[in-house]
Structures are given as structure tokens and as C-alpha cells.
Tab-separated table of C-alpha atoms and ligand atoms in Angstrom:
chain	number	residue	atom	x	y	z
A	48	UNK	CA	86.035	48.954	-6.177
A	49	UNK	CA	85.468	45.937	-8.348
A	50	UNK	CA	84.979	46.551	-11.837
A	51	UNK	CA	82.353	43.987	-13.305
A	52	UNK	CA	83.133	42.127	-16.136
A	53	UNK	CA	80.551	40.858	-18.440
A	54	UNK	CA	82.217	40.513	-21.214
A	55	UNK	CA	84.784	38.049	-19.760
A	56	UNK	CA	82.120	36.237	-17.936
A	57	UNK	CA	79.732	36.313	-21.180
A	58	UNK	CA	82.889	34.034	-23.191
A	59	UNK	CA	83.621	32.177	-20.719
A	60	UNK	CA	79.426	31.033	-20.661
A	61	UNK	CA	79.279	30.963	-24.416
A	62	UNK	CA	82.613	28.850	-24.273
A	63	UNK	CA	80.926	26.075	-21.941
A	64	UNK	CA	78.262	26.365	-24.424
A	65	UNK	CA	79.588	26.223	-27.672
A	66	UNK	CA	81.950	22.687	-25.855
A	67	UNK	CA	78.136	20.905	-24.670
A	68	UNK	CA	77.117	22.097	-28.761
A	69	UNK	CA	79.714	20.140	-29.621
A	70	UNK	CA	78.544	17.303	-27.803
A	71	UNK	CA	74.927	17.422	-28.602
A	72	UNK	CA	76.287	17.246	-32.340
A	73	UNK	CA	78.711	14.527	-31.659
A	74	UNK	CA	76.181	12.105	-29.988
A	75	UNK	CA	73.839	12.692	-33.029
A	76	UNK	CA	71.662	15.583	-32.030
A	77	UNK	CA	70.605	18.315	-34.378
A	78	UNK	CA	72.272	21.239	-33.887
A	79	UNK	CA	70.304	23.978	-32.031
A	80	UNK	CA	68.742	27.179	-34.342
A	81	UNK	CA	67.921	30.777	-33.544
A	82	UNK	CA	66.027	33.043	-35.512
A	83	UNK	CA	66.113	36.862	-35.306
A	84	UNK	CA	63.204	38.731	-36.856
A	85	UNK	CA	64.678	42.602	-37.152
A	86	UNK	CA	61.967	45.236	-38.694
A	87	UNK	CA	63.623	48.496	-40.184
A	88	UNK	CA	66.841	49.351	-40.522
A	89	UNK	CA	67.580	51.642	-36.062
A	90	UNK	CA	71.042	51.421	-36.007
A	91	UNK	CA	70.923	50.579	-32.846
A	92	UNK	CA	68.408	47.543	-33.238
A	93	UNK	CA	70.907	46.052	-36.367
A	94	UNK	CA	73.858	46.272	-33.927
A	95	UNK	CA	72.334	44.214	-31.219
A	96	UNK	CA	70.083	41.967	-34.000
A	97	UNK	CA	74.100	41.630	-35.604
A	98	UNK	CA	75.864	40.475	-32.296
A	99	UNK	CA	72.907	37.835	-31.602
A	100	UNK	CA	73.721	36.070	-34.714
A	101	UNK	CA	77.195	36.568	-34.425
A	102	UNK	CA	76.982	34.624	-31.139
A	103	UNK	CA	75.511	31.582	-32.948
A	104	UNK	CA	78.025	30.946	-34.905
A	105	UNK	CA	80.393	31.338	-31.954
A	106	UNK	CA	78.718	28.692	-30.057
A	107	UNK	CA	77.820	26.779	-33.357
A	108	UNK	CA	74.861	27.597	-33.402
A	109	UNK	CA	72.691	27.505	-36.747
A	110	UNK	CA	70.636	30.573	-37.341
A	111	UNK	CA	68.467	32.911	-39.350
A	112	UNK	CA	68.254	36.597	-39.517
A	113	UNK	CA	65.115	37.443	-41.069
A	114	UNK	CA	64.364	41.091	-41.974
A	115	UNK	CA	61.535	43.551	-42.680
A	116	UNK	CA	60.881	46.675	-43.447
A	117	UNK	CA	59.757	49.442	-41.558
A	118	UNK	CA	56.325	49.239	-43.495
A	119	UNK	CA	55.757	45.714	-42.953
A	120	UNK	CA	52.150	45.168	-42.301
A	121	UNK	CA	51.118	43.620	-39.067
A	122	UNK	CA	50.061	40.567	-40.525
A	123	UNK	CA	53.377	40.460	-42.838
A	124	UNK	CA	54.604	39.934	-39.112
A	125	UNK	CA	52.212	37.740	-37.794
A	126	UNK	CA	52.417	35.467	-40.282
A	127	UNK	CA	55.915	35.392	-39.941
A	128	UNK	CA	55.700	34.474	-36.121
A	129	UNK	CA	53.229	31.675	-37.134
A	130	UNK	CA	56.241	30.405	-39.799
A	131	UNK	CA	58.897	30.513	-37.197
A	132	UNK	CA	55.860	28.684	-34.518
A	133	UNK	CA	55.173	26.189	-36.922
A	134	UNK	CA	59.034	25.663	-38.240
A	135	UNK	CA	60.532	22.609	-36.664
A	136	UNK	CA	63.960	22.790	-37.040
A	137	UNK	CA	63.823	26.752	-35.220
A	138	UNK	CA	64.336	25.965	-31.761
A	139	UNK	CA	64.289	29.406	-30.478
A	140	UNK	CA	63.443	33.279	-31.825
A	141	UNK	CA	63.172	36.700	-31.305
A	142	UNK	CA	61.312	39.952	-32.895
A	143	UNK	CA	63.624	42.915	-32.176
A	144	UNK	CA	62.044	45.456	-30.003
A	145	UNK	CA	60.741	48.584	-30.763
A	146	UNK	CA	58.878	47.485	-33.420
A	147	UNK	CA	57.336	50.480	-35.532
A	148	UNK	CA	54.055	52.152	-34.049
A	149	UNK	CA	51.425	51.013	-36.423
A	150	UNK	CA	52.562	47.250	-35.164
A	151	UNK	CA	50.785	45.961	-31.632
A	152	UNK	CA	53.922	45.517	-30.026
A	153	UNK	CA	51.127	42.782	-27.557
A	154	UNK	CA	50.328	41.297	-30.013
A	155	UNK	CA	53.083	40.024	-31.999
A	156	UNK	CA	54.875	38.977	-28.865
A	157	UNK	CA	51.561	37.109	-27.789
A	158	UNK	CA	51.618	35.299	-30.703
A	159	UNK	CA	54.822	33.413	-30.397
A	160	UNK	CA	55.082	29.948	-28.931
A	161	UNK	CA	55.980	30.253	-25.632
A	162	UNK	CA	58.070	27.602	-25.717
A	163	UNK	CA	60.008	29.456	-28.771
A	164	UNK	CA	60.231	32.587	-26.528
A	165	UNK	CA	63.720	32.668	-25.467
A	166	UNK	CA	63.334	35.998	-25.379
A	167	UNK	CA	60.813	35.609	-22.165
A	168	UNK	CA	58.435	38.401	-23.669
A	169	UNK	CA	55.671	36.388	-23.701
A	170	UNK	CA	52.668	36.682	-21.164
A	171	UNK	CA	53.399	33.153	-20.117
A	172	UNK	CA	56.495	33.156	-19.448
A	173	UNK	CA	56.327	36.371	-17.447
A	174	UNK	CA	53.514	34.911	-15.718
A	175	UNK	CA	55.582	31.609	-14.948
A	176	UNK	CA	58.864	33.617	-13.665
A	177	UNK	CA	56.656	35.841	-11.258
A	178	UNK	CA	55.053	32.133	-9.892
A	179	UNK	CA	58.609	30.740	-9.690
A	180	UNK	CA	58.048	28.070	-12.514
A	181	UNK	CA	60.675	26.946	-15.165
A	182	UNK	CA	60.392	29.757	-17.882
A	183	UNK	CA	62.772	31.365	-19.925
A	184	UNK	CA	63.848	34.867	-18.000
A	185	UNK	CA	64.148	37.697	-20.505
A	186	UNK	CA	68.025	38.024	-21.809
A	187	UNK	CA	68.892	41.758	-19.530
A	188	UNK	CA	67.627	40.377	-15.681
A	189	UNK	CA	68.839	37.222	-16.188
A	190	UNK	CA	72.419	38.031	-17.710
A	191	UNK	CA	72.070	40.605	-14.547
A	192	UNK	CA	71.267	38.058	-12.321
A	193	UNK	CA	74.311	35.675	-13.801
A	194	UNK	CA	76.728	38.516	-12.609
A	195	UNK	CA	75.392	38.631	-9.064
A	196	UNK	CA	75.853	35.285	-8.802
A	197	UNK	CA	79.286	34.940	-10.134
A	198	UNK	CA	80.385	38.023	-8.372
A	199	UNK	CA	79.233	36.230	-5.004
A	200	UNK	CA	77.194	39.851	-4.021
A	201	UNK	CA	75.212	38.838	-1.080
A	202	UNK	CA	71.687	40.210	-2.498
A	203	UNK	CA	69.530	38.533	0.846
A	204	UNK	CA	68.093	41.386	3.166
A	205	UNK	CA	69.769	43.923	1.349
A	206	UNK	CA	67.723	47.052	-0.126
A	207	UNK	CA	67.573	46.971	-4.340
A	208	UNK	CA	66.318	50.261	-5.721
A	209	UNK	CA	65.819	49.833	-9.618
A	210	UNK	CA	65.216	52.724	-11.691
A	211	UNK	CA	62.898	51.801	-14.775
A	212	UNK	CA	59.951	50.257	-15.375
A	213	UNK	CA	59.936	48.673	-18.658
A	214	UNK	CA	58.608	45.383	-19.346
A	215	UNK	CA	62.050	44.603	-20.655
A	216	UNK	CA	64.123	45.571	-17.549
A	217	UNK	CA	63.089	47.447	-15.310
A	218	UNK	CA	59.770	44.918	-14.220
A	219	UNK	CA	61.093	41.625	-14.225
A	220	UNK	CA	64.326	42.758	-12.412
A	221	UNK	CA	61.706	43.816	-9.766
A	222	UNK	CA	60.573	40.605	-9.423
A	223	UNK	CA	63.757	38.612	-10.089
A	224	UNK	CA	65.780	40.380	-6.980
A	225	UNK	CA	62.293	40.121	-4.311
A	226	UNK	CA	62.411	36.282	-4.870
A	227	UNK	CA	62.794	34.414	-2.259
A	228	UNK	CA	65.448	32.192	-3.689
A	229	UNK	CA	69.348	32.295	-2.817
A	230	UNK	CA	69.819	35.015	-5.298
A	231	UNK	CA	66.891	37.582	-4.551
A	232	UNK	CA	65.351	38.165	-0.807
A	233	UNK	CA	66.043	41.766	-1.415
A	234	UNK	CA	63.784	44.512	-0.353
A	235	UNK	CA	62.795	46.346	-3.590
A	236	UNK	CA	61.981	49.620	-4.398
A	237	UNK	CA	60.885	50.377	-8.091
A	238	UNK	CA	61.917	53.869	-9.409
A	239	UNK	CA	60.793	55.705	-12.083
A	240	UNK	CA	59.548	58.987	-14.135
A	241	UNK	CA	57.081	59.501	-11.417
A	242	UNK	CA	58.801	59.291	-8.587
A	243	UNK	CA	59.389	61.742	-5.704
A	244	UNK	CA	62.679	62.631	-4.500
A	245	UNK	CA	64.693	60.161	-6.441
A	246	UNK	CA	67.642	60.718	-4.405
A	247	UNK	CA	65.904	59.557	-0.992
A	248	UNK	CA	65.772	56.410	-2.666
A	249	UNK	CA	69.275	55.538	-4.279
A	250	UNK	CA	71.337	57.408	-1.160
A	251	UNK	CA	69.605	54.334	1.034
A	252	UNK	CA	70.287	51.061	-1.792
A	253	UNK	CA	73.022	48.608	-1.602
A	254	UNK	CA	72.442	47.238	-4.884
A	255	UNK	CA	71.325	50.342	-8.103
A	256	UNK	CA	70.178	48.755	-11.082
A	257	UNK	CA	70.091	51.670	-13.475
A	258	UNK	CA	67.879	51.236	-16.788
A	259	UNK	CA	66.143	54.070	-17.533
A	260	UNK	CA	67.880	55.183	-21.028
A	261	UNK	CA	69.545	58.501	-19.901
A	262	UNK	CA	72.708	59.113	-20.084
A	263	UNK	CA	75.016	59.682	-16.781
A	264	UNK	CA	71.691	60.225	-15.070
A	265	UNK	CA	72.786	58.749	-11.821
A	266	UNK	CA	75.542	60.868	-9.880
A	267	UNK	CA	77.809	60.414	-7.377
A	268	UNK	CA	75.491	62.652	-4.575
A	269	UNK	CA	72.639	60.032	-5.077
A	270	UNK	CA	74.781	56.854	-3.891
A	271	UNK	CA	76.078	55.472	-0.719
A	272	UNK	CA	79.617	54.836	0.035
A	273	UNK	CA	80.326	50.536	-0.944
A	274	UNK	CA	76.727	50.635	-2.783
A	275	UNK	CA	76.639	48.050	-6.124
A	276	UNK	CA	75.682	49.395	-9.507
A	277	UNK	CA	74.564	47.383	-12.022
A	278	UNK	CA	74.354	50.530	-15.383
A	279	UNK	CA	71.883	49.180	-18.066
A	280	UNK	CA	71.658	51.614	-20.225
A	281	UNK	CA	73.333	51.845	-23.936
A	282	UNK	CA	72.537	54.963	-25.605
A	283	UNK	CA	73.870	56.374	-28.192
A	284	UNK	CA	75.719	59.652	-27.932
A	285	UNK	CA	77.816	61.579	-31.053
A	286	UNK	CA	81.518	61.494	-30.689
A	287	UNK	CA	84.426	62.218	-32.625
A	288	UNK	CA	86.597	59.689	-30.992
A	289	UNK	CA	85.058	56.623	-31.984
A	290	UNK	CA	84.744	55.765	-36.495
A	291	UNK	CA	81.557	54.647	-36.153
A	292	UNK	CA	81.000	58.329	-35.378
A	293	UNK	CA	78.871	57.461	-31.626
A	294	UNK	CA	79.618	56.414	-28.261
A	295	UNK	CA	77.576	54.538	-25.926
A	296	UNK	CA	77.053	55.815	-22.659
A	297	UNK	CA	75.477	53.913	-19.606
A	298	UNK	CA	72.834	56.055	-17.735
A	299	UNK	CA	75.471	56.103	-14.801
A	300	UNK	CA	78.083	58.575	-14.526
A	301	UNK	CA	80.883	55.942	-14.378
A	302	UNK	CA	84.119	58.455	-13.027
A	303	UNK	CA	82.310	59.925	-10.431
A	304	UNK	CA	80.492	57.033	-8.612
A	305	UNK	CA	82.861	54.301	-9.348
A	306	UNK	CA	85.218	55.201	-7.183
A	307	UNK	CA	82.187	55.325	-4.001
A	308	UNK	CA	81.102	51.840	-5.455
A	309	UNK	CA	81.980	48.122	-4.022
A	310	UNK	CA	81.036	46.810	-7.241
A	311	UNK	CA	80.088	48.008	-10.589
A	312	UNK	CA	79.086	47.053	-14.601
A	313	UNK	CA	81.249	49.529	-17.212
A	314	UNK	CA	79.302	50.423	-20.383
A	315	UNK	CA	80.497	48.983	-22.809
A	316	UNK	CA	81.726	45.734	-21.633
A	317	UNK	CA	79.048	45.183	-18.538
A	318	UNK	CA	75.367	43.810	-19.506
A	319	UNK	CA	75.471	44.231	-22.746
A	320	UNK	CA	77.400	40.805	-23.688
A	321	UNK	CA	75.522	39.245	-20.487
A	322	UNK	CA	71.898	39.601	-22.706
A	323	UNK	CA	73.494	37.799	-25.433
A	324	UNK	CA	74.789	34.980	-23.335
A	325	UNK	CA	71.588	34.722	-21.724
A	326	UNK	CA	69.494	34.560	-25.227
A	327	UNK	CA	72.065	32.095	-26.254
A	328	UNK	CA	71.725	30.208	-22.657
A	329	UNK	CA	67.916	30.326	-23.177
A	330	UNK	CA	68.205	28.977	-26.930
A	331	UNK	CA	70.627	25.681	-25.479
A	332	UNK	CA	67.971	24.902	-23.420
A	333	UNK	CA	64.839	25.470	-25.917
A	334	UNK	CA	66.886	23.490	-27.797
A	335	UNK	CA	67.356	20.124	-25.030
A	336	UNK	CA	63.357	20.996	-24.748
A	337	UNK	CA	64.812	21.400	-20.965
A	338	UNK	CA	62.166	23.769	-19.849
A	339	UNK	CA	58.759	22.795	-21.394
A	340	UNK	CA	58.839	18.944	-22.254
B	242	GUN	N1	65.198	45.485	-27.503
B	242	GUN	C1	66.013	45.850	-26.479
B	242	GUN	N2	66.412	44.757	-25.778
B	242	GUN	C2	65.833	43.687	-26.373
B	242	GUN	C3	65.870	42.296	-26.103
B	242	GUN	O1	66.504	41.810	-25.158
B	242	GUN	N3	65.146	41.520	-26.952
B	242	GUN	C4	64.420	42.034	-27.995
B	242	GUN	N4	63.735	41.197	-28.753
B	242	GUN	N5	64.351	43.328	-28.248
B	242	GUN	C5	65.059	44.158	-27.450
């Protein structure tokens, strides 16, 4: 069994990029800026919102962390959006999802420049990765797809089962491992709350991409001996062996089907630092205007 590890391979990407920042700056260029809009105060949103920002200035990166609170009026929002759209110097940003219920979720992320969506939330950009046109991939699939690749896991002809459909996750992963491009040519089944006999499913995959937010859902009966799991999820559980007072725990139960596993992401330490190299990946190349001239 090969443990996964994306928080090694996360540096070592925002290393390369914080060396071609240094570049840009030293032939002249400005120096590339992300804004992060956070409404509220989840604990869990503020952590992530946190370790974005804290990746700019890793990679030396400007960047603004803008805040509301959890009444902020819809248009409070929008107009924000609008600022950030119409702000020159932002090269890239991001509204933290959830966003509270009386806010259209649509709308807000509608509203952003696509070309300022390094997030990849926005209908164009979705629409442009299922056509196979340069867009910016949302920051989980494509840090996912960064650890296939430098993993060498032969993806073509295999079976994928992904469990989760969210437009986050669970969706474009769909899409992203059915391509028919070197990474991808797998044959895809989606899972999710509505599905029969679960287990039929995940005993038969070669690749598991669990992201359905529940922890240690998937078991060590419901995989294959050699099968690769990639664990998305990051709730978080109480515990009394950590100061923050929580845990987080991946929605795969790690002791018992590591062991039957060829390859597999640990939570912490797996995706999670993958989606921040990818946001900051996607912000470089908002920045060099690489994707939309
Ligand atoms: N909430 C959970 N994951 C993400 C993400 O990748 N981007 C944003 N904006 N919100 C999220």
C-alpha cells in the first residue's frame, strides 16, 4: 500500500510557484492577487478561508481576505462581486461556500467574472471543462487529478465509482476521470444518497473517490483487494486528543481498508493541501491571463 501524499506534493507545487512569482516580479510584472470573500464566522469555512491566504503569502502572493457577516444582504454580496469584477489589480477570487440560506448560492457565483473564477464555480467554466476547453477546474478534482498524475495510477479503461454528487466534487470529478484525455478514459459510475446497493458498486472500482461528508462511511467489505482511494471528506468530529478540541475525519475508514488498498489519500494530509495548490495554480495562471486572453 502506498500512502498518498498531498501535502508533500502540494509544497513542492507551491514551491515551483512561489520560484516563477519570483520571476514574474523580477522581470517587472505585478505581482499576482487573490481575494477571499468569507461570510459568517463556520469554523470550518475560516480554517480553509485562513489556509488560502496563508498560501499567498507562501508563494508571494498579494491578497485580500474580505469578510461578512452572516446577515449580509444579498446585494451587500453582489455588489461586492461586482468590486472584486471591476478591481484591476485582483487577479483571481473566491466566495467561501456555504453561503447562508437567504443568499442564492446561483447567483452570486454567476455573477463573478469568469475569468476571475479560479474557483471554477462558474457556469462557464463548468460548461468549458465538460467541452474540453481551457477553463479553470474547481480546486478539489483538479488537486485530485494532480495526484493521479504524479502517482503515475493508470486511470485508462479502469472502472471509477465516485460517491457524491455535489457541484463541488462529486460532478466535475465525474466528468474529469470519463475524459478522454491521458488522465481520464475511465468508466464512471456516480454514487450517491439514492443509490441501490452501494456495495455492488465500490466491491467492482479500481479507483473510489469518496466525497460524500460522512465520516468512515466506506468500509473495508465494500472494496476490492489493490483498489485506489482517493477520501475527500473533512468533517469535523469532537475529540479530546487534539487542543483545538476536534478531529477531522475522512469519510473512509482509513485502518481497515488501507491495508486492502494499492494506493490511498490520509485525512489530514491527502486533498486537503492539493485544493489549495490548485486555487493557488489557478490564481498563477489568472494572473499570466494564460487561460482567457
Ligand atoms: N467550500 C468547500 N470547498 C470549497 C472550495 O473549494 N471553494 C469555495 N469557494 N468554497 C468551498
Amino acid at each position: 500500500m502506498t500512502l498518498i501524499d498531498g501535502k508533500k506534493i502540494s509544497q513542492e507545487i507551491q514551491a515551483s510557484i512561489a520560484q516563477e512569482v519570483q520571476n514574474m516580479i523580477a522581470a517587472g510584472k505585478k505581482q499576482p492577487h487573490l481575494a477571499a470573500v468569507l461570510v459568517g464566522n463556520d469554523g470550518g469555512s475560516e480554517t480553509y478561508v485562513t489556509a488560502k491566504i496563508k498560501a499567498c503569502e507562501n508563494v508571494g502572493f498579494k491578497s485580500t481576505f474580505i469578510r461578512h457577516p452572516d446577515y449580509v444582504t444579498e446585494e451587500k454580496l453582489l455588489q461586492t462581486v461586482y468590486d472584486l469584477n471591476n478591481n484591476d489589480d485582483i487577479d483571481g477570487f473566491i466566495v467561501q461556500l456555504p453561503l447562508p440560506r437567504h443568499i442564492n448560492e446561483h447567483k452570486v457565483l454567476e455573477a463573478i467574472d469568469p475569468k476571475k473564477d479560479v474557483d471554477g464555480f462558474h457556469p462557464i467554466n463548468v460548461g468549458r471543462m465538460v467541452l474540453n476547453l481551457p477553463c479553470y477546474v474547481s480546486a478539489t478534482p483538479y488537486g485530485i487529478v494532480q495526484l493521479l498524475e504524479k502517482y503515475n495510477i493508470e486511470t485508462s479503461g479502469k472502472h471509477c465509482v465516485v460517491i457524491g454528487r455535489s457541484h463541488i466534487v462529486g460532478s466535475p470529478m465525474s466528468i474529469l476521470m470519463a475524459k478522454n484525455t491521458s488522465l481520464g478514459n475511465c468508466t464512471v459510475t456516480l454514487c450517491h444518497s439514492k443509490t441501490k446497493d452501494l456495495k455492488s458498486f465500490t466491491q467492482n472500482a479500481d479507483i473510489i473517490i469518496c466525497a460524500l461528508g460522512s465520516p468512515e462511511f466506506l468500509k473495508a467489505d465494500m472494496v476490492k483487494d489493490g483498489v485506489v482511494v482517493i477520501d475527500v471528506g473533512t468533517t469535523r468530529v469532537a475529540s479530546t486528543e487534539t487542543k483545538s478540541g476536534y478531529k477531522l475525519k475522512g469519510d473512509v475508514k482509513f485502518d481497515e481498508v488501507a491495508p486492502k488498498c494499492s494506493y490511498i489519500t490520509p485525512v489530514p494530509g491527502g486533498v486537503g493541501p492539493m485544493t489549495i495548490a490548485s486555487l493557488i495554480k489557478n490564481t498563477l495562471s489568472a494572473a499570466k491571463k494564460g487561460i482567457y486572453k
